Tab-separated table of C-alpha atoms and ligand atoms in Angstrom:
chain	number	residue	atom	x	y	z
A	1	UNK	CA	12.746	-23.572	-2.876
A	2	UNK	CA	10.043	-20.851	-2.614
A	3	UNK	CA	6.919	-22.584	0.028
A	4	UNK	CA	4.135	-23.649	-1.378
A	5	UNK	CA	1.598	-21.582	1.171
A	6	UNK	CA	3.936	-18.467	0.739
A	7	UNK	CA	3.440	-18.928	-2.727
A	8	UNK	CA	-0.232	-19.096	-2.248
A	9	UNK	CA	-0.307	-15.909	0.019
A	10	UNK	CA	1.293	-13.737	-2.504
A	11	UNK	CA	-1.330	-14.721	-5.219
A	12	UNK	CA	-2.824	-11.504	-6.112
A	13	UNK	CA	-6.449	-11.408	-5.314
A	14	UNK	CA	-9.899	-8.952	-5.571
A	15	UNK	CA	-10.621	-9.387	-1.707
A	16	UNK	CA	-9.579	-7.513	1.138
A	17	UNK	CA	-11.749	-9.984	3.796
A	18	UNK	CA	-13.472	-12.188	1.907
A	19	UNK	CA	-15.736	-13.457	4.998
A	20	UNK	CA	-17.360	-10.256	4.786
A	21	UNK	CA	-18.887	-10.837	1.490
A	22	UNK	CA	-19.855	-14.554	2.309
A	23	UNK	CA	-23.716	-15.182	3.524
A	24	UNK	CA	-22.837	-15.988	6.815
A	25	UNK	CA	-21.523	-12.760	8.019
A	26	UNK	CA	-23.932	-10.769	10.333
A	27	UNK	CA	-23.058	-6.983	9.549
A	28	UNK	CA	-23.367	-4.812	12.155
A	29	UNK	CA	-25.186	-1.948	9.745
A	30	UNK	CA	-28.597	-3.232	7.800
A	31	UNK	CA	-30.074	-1.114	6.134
A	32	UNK	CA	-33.782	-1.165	5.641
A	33	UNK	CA	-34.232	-3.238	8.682
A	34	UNK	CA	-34.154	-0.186	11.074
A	35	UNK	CA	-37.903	-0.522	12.161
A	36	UNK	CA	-37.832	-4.506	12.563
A	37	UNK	CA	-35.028	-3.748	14.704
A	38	UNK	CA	-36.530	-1.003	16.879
A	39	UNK	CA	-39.802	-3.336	17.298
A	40	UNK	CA	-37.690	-6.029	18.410
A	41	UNK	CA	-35.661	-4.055	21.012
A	42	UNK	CA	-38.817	-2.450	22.343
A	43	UNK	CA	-40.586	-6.278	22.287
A	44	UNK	CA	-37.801	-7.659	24.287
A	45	UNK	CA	-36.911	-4.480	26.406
A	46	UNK	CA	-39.270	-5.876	29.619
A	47	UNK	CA	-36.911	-8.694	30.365
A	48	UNK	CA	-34.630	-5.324	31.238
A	49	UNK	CA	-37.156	-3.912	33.291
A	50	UNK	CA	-37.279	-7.518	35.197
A	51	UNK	CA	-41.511	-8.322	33.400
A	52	UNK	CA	-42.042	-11.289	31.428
A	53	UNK	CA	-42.021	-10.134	27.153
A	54	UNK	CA	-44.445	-11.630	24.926
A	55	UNK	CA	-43.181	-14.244	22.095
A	56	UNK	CA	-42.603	-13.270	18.791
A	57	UNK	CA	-43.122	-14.651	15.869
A	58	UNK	CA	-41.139	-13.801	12.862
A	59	UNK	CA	-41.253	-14.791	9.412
A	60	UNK	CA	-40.490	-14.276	5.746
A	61	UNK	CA	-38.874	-14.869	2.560
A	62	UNK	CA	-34.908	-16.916	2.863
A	63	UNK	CA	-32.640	-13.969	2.625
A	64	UNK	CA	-34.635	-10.978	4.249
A	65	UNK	CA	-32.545	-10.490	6.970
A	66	UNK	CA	-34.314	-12.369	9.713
A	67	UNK	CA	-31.388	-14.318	11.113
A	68	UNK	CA	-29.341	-11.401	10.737
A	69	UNK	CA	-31.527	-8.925	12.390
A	70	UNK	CA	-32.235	-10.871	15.231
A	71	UNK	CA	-28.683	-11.961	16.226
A	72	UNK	CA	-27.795	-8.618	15.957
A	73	UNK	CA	-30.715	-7.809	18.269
A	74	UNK	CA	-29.895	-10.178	20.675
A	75	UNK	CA	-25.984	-9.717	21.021
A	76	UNK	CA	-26.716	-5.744	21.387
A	77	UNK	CA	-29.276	-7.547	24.183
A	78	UNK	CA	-26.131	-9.590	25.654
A	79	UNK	CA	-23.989	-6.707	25.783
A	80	UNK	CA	-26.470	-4.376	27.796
A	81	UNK	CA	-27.066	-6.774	30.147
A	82	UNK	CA	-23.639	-8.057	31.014
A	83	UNK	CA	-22.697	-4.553	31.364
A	84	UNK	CA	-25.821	-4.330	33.787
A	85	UNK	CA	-25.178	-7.291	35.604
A	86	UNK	CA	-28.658	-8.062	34.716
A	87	UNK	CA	-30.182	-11.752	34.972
A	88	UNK	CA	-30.948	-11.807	31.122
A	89	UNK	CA	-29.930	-15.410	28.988
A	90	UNK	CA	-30.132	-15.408	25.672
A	91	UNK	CA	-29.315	-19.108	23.671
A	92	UNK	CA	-29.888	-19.079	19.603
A	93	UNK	CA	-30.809	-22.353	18.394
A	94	UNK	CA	-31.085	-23.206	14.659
A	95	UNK	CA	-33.652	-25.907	14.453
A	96	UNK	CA	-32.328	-27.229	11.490
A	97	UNK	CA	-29.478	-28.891	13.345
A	98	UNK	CA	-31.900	-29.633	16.252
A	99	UNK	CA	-35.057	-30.982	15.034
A	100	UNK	CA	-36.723	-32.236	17.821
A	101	UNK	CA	-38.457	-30.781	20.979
A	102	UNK	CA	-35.406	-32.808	23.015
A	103	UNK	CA	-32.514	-31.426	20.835
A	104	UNK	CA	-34.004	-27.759	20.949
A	105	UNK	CA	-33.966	-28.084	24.642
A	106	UNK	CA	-30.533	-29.778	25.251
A	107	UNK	CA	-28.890	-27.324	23.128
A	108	UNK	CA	-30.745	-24.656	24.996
A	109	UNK	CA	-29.374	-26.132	28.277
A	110	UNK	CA	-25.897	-26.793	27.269
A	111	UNK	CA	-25.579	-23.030	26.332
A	112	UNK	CA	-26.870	-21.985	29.984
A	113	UNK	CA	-24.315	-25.017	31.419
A	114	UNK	CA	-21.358	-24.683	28.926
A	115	UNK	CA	-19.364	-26.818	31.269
A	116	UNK	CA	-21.892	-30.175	31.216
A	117	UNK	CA	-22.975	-31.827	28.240
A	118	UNK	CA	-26.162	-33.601	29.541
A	119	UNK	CA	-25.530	-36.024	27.613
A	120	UNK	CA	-27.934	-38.986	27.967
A	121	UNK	CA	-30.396	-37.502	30.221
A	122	UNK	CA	-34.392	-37.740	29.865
A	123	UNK	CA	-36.330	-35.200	28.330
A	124	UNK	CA	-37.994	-34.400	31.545
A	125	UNK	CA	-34.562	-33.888	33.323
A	126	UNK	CA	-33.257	-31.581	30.424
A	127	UNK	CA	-36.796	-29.598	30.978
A	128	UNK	CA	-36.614	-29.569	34.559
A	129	UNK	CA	-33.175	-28.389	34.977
A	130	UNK	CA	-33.843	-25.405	32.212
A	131	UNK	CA	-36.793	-23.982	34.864
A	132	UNK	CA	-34.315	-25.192	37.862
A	133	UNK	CA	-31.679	-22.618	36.038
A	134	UNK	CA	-34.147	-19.955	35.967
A	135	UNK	CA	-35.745	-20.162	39.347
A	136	UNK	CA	-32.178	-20.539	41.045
A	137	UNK	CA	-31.108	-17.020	39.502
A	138	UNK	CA	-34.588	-15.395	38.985
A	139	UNK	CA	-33.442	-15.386	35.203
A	140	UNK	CA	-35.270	-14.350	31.526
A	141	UNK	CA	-34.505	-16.325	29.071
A	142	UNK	CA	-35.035	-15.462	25.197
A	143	UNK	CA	-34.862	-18.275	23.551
A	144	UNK	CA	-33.797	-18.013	19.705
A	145	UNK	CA	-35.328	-20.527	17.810
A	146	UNK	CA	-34.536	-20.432	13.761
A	147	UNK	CA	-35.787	-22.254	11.741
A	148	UNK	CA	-38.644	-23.186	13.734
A	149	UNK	CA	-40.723	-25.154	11.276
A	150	UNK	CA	-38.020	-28.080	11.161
A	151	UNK	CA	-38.916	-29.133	14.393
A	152	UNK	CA	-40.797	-31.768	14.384
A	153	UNK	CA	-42.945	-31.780	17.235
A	154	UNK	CA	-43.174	-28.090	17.367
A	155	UNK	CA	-46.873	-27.809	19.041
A	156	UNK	CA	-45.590	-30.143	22.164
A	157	UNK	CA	-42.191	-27.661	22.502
A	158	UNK	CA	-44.214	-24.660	22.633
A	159	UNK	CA	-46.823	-26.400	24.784
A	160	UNK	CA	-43.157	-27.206	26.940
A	161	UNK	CA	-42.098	-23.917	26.711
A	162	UNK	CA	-45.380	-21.901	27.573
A	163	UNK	CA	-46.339	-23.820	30.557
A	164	UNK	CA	-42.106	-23.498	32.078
A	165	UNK	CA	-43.007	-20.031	31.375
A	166	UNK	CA	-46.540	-19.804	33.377
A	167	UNK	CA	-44.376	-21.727	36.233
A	168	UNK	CA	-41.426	-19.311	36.655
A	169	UNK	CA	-42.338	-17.018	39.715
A	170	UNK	CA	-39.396	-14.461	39.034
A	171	UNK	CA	-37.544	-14.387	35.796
A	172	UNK	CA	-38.847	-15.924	32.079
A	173	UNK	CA	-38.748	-18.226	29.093
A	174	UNK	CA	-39.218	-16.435	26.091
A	175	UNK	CA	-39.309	-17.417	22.467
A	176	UNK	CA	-38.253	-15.545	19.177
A	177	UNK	CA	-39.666	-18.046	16.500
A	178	UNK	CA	-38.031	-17.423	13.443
A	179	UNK	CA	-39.216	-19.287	9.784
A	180	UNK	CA	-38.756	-18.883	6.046
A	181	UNK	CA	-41.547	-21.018	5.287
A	182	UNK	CA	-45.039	-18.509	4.766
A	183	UNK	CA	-47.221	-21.272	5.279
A	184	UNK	CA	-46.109	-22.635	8.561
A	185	UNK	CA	-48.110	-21.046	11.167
A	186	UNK	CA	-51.555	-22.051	9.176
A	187	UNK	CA	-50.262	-25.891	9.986
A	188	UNK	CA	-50.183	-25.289	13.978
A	189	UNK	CA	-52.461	-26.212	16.724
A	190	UNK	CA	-54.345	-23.497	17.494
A	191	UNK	CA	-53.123	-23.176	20.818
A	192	UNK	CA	-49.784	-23.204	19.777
A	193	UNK	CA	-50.213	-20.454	17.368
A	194	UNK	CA	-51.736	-17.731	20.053
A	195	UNK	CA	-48.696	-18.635	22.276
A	196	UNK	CA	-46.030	-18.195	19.480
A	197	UNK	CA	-47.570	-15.267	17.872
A	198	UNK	CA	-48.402	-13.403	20.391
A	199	UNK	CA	-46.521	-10.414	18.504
A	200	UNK	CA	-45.670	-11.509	14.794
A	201	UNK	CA	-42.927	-9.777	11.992
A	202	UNK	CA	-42.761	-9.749	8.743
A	203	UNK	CA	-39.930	-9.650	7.226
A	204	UNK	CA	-40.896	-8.501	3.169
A	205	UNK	CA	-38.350	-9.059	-0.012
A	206	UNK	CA	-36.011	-6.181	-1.049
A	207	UNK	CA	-36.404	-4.529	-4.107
A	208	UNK	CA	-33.119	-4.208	-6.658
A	209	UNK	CA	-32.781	-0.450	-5.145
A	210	UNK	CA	-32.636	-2.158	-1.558
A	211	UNK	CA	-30.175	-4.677	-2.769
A	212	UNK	CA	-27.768	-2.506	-4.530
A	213	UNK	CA	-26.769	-0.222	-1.059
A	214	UNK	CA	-26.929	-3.335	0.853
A	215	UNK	CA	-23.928	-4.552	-1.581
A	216	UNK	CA	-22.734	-1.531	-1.926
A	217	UNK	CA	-21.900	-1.216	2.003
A	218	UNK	CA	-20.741	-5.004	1.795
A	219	UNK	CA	-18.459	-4.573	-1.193
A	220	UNK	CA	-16.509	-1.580	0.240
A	221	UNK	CA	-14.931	-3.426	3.349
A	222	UNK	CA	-14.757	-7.148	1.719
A	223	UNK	CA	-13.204	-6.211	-1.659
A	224	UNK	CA	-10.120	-3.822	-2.815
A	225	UNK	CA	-10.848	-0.771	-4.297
A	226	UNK	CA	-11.687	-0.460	-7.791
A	227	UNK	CA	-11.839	-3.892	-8.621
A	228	UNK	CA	-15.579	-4.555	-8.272
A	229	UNK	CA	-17.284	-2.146	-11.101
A	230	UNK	CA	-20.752	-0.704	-10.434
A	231	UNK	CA	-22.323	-2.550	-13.523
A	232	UNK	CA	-21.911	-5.812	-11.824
A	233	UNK	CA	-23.425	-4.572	-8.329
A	234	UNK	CA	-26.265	-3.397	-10.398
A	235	UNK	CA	-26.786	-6.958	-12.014
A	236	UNK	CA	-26.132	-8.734	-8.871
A	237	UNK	CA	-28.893	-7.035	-7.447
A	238	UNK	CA	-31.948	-7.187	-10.214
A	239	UNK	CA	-31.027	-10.661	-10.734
A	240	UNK	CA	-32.042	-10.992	-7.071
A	241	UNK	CA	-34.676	-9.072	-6.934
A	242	UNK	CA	-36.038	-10.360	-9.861
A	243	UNK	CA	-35.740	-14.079	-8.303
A	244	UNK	CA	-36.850	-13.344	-5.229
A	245	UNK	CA	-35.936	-10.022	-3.559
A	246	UNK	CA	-33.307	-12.055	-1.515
A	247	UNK	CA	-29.781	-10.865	-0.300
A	248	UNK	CA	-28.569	-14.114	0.073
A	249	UNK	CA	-28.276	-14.631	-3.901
A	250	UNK	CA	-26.860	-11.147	-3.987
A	251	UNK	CA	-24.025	-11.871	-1.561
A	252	UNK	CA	-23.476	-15.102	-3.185
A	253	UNK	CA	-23.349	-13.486	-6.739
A	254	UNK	CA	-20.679	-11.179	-5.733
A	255	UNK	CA	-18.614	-13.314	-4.307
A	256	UNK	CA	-18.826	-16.214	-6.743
A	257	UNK	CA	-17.622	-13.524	-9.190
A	258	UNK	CA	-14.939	-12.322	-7.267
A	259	UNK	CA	-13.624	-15.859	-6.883
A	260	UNK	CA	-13.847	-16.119	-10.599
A	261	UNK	CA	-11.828	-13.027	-10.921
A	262	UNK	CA	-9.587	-14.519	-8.460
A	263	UNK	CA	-8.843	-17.804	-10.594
A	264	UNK	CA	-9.092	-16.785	-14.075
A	265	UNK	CA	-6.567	-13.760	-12.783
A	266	UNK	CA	-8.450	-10.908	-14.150
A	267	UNK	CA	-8.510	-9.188	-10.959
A	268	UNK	CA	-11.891	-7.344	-12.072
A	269	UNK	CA	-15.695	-8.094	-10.601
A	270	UNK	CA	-17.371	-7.324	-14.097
A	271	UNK	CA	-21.211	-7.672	-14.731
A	272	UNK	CA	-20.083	-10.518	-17.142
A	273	UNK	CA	-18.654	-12.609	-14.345
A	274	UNK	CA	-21.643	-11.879	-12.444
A	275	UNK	CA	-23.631	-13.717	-15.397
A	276	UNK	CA	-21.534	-16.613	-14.918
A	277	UNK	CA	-21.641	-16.756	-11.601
A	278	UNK	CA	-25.739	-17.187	-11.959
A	279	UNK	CA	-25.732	-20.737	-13.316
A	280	UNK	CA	-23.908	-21.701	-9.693
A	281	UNK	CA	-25.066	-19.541	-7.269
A	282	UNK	CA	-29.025	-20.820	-8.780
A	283	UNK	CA	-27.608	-24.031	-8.321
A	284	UNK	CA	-26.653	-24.061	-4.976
A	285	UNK	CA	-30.015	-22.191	-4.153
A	286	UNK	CA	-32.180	-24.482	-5.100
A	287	UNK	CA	-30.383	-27.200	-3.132
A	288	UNK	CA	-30.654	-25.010	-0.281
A	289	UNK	CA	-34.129	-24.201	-0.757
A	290	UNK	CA	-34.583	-28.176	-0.631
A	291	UNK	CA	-33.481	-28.415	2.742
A	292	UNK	CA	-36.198	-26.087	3.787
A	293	UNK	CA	-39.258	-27.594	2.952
A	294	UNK	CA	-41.476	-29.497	5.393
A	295	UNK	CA	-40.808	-33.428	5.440
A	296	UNK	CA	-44.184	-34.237	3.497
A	297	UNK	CA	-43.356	-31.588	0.824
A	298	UNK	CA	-39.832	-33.191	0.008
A	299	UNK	CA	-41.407	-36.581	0.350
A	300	UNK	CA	-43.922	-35.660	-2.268
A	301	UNK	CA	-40.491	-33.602	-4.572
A	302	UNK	CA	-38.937	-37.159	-4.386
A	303	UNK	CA	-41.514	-38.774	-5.793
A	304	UNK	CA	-41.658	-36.637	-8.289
A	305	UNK	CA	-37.989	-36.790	-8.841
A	306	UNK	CA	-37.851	-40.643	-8.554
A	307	UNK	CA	-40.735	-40.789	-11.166
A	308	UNK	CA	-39.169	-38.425	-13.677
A	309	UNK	CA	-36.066	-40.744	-13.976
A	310	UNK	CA	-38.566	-43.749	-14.210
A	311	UNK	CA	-41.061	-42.265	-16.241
A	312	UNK	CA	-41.314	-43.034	-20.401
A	313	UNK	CA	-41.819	-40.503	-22.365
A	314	UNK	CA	-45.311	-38.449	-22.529
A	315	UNK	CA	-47.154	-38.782	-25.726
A	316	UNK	CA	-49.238	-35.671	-25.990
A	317	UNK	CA	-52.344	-35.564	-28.399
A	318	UNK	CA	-50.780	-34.218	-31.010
A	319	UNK	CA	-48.189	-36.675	-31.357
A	320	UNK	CA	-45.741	-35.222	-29.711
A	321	UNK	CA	-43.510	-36.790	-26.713
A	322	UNK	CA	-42.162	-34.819	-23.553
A	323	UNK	CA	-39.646	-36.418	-21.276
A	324	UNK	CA	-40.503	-36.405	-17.650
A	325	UNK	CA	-44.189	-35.088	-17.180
A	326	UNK	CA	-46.491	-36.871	-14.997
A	327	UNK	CA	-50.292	-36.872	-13.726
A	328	UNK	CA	-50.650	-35.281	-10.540
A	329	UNK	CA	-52.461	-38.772	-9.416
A	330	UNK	CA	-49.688	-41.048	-9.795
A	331	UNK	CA	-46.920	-38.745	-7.820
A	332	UNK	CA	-49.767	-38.408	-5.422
A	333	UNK	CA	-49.729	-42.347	-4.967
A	334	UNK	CA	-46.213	-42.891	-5.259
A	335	UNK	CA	-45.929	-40.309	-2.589
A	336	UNK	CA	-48.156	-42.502	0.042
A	337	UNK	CA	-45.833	-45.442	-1.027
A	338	UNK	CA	-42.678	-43.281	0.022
A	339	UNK	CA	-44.416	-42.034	3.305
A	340	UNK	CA	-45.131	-45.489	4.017
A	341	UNK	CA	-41.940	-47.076	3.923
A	342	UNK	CA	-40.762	-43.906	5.992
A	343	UNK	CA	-42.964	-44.699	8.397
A	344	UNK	CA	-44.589	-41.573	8.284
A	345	UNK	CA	-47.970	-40.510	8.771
A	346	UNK	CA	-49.344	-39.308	5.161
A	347	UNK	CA	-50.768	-35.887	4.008
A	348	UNK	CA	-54.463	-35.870	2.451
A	349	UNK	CA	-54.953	-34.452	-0.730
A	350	UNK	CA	-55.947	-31.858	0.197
A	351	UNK	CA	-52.672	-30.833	1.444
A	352	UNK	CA	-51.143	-32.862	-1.938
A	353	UNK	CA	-52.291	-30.055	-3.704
A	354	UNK	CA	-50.777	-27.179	-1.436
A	355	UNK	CA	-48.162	-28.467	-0.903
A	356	UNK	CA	-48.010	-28.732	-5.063
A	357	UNK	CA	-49.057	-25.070	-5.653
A	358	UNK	CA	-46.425	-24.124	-3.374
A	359	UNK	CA	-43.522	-26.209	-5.271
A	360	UNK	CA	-45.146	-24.174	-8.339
A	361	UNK	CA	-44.569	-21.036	-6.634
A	362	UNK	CA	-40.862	-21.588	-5.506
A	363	UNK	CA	-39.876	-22.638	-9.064
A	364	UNK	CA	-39.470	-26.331	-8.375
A	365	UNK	CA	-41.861	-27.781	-10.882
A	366	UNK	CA	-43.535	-26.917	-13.773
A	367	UNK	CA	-47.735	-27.037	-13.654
A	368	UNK	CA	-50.065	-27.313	-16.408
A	369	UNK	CA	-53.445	-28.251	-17.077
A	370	UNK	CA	-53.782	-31.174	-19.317
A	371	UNK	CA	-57.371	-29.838	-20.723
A	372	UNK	CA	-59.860	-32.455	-21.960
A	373	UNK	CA	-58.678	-35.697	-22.977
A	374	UNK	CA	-55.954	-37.369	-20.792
A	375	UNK	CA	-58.080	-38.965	-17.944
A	376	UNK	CA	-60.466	-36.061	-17.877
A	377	UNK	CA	-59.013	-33.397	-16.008
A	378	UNK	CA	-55.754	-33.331	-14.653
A	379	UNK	CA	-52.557	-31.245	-13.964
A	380	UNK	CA	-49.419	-31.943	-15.278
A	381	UNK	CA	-46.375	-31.785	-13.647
A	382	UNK	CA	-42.946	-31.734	-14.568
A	383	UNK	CA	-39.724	-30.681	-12.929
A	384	UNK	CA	-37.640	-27.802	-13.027
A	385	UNK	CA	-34.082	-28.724	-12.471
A	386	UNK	CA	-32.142	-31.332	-13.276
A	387	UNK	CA	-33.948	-34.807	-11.280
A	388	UNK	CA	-30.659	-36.435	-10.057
A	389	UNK	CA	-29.429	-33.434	-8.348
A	390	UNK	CA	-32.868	-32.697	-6.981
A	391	UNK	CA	-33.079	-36.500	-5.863
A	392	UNK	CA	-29.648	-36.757	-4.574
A	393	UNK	CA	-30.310	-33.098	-2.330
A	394	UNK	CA	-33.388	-34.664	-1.497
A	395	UNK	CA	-32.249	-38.383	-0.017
A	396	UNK	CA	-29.034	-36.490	1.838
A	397	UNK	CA	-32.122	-34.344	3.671
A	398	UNK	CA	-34.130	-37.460	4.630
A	399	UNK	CA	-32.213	-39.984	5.095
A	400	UNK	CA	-31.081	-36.857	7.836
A	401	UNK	CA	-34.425	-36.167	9.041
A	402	UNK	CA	-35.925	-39.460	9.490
A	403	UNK	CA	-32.420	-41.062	11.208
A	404	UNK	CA	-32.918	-38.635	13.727
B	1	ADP	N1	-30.462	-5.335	5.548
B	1	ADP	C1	-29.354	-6.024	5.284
B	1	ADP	N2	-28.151	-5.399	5.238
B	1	ADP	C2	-27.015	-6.075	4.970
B	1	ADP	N3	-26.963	-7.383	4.728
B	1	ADP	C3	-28.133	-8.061	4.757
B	1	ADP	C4	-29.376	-7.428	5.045
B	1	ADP	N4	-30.359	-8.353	5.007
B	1	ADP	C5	-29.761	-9.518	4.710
B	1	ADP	N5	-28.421	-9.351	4.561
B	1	ADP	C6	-27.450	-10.382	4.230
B	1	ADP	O1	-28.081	-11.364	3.420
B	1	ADP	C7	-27.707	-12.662	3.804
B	1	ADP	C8	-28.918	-13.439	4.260
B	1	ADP	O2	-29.492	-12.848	5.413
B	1	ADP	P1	-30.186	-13.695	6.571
B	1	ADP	O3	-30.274	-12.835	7.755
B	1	ADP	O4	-29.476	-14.992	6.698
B	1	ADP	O5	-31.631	-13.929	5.934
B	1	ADP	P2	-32.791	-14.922	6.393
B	1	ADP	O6	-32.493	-15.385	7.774
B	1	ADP	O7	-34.027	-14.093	6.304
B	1	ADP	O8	-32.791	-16.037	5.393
B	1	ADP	C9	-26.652	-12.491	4.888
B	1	ADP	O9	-25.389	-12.487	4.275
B	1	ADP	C10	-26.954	-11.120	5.445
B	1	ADP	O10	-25.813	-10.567	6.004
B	2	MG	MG1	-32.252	-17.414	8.385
């Protein structure tokens, strides 16, 4: 009998190398990113000429090519100085998977020690033994640190990191703060801020134009020829720049719809399969999106999740009843409830209503006013997606955050 994985192989299929069309790859080409690129170099170019380089700060939109730009940055880095024989350290850290001040710098350790885990050892060993490492071989040391804003005590790392960096007589501790969130710097300490951003990037959104050559160059090596058809690049790329300007959706679109060509055996990447890939790739967007807010601001989403389930229906003046809205006061107490039993410290309303204009601007809720009436004035609010999905994403990311 014929084997079940030879069977498997011989499946026809629209990919050539499919990793090269999924949102992790890091091209080695990017388009449009040549001057962020050439500013980065230039920023981090004294640690070659053995002088400490200034930390920067750089931030923008989720799928503008930060992560990829600066890994690219930094392995072109690792290669020039291994060649050199230069003293120049590089560890990337994504702060999503290290949180904390202590798990940003025992991950930055155990990539200068590959050999020791340092496992159960103090904070102030794990900070003493990064300088140590530096000091000993008169080393620089960029730091990559993604995701910064999910660290949770983010002023006292940099505070960490600033003074280890005053200390070092010859060689350097250097941080490339990366963050998708536009709003995070205006929450530092001050102190922290002029440290971090001593040089700042901005990464902006690419327009559909942008989007299509990006594809284009991606589409050549990860699919066959001829079976992805220029329509479908073209929709793949308004549909993200229309959302957001991001090439993560437009990755994501293309290769949803290739693996729909791939199962429903039509062997063709058509604008049609595009469409259907939408509905998914949206899907698993918005989840992803989730996982990027701040603490508070999912804290206040769950309420607001957890109340939509809960809440009767909405009888409107003119009779009328619509599932799910709810007054901005009571998700604003049912949020201080939720902080509570987290054990959190709570936001003031002030922040409340950020934090709510922002979920307004990334398509989370709905806003409106209520106009005269309903308990004087007050905004409405109602969800955007579906409030199980959005309250399931939501507990996996904090029952994460706050175990940690
Ligand atoms: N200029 C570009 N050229 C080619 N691919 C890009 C470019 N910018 C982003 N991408 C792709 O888009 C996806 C998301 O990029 P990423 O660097 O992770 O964005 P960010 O870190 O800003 O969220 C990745 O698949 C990446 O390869
Ligand atoms: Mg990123």
């Amino acid at each position: 009998m014929e084997n079940i994985f030879e069977r498997q192989m011989l499946k026809n299929t629209v990919f050539l190398d499919k990793d090269i069309i999924s949102p992790h790859h890091i091209p080695k080409n990017l388009p449009y990113r040549e001057k962020q690129i050439n500013d980065l170099t230039q920023g981090l170019s004294a640690v070659v000429n053995n002088s400490k380089p200034n930390n920067i700060f750089i931030y923008g939109k989720t799928g503008t090519g930060k992560t990829s730009t600066v890994r690219h940055v930094v392995e072109q880095l690792d290669e020039f100085v291994t060649k050199k024989e230069l003293p120049v350290y590089n560890c990337y850290v994504n702060c999503r998977s290290h949180p904390s001040k202590y798990k940003v710098m025992l991950k930055a350790l155990r990539s200068l020690y590959p050999e020791n885990d340092f496992l159960g050892y103090s904070a102030s060993f794990v900070y003493e033994k990064l300088l140590e490492f530096s000091s000993i071989k008169k080393a620089h040391i960029v730091l990559v640190l993604d995701e910064l804003d999910k660290v949770k005590d983010v002023d006292d790392l940099m505070y960490s990191i600033s003074r280890g960096n005053d200390e070092i007589k010859s060689g350097s501790l250097t941080v490339i703060g990366i963050s998708n969130n536009l709003t995070f710097k205006e929450k530092l300490d001050p102190r922290t801020k002029s440290s971090l951003c001593e040089r700042e990037m901005v990464f902006d959104p690419y327009n559909a134009n942008e989007l299509k050559e990006i594809l284009k160059e991606r589409v050549e090596k990860a699919f066959k020829q001829n079976c992805v058809e220029d329509n479908a690049i073209s929709l793949a790329s308004a549909i993200a720049a229309q959302e957001s300007g991001d090439a993560r959706t437009a990755v994501m679109l293309l290769q949803r719809a290739g693996e729909i060509a791939d199962k429903t055996e039509t062997f063709k990447v058509t604008d049609e399969l595009v469409e259907k890939a939408k509905i998914s790739v949206e899907e698993e967007i918005i989840l992803s999106m989730i996982s990027t807010l701040p603490e508070q601001q999912q804290l206040v989403l769950y309420a607001i999740a957890q109340l939509s389930l809960q809440s009767p229906h909405f009888t409107k003046v003119s009779g009328e009843t619509e599932k799910g809205v709810l007054f901005s006061g009571e998700i604003f107490e049912a949020y201080l409830k939720l902080a509570k039993k987290f054990n959190e410290r709570t936001i003031t309303s002030r922040w409340y209503r950020q934090y709510i204009t922002e979920l307004e601007m990334y398509g989370l809720i709905l806003v409106t006013n209520s106009g005269k009436g309903i308990k004087g004035q007050t905004r409405l609010i109602k969800l955007g997606f579906d409030a199980e999905k959005i309250k399931a994403a939501l507990e996996k990311e904090l029952f994460k955050n706050f175990t940690n």
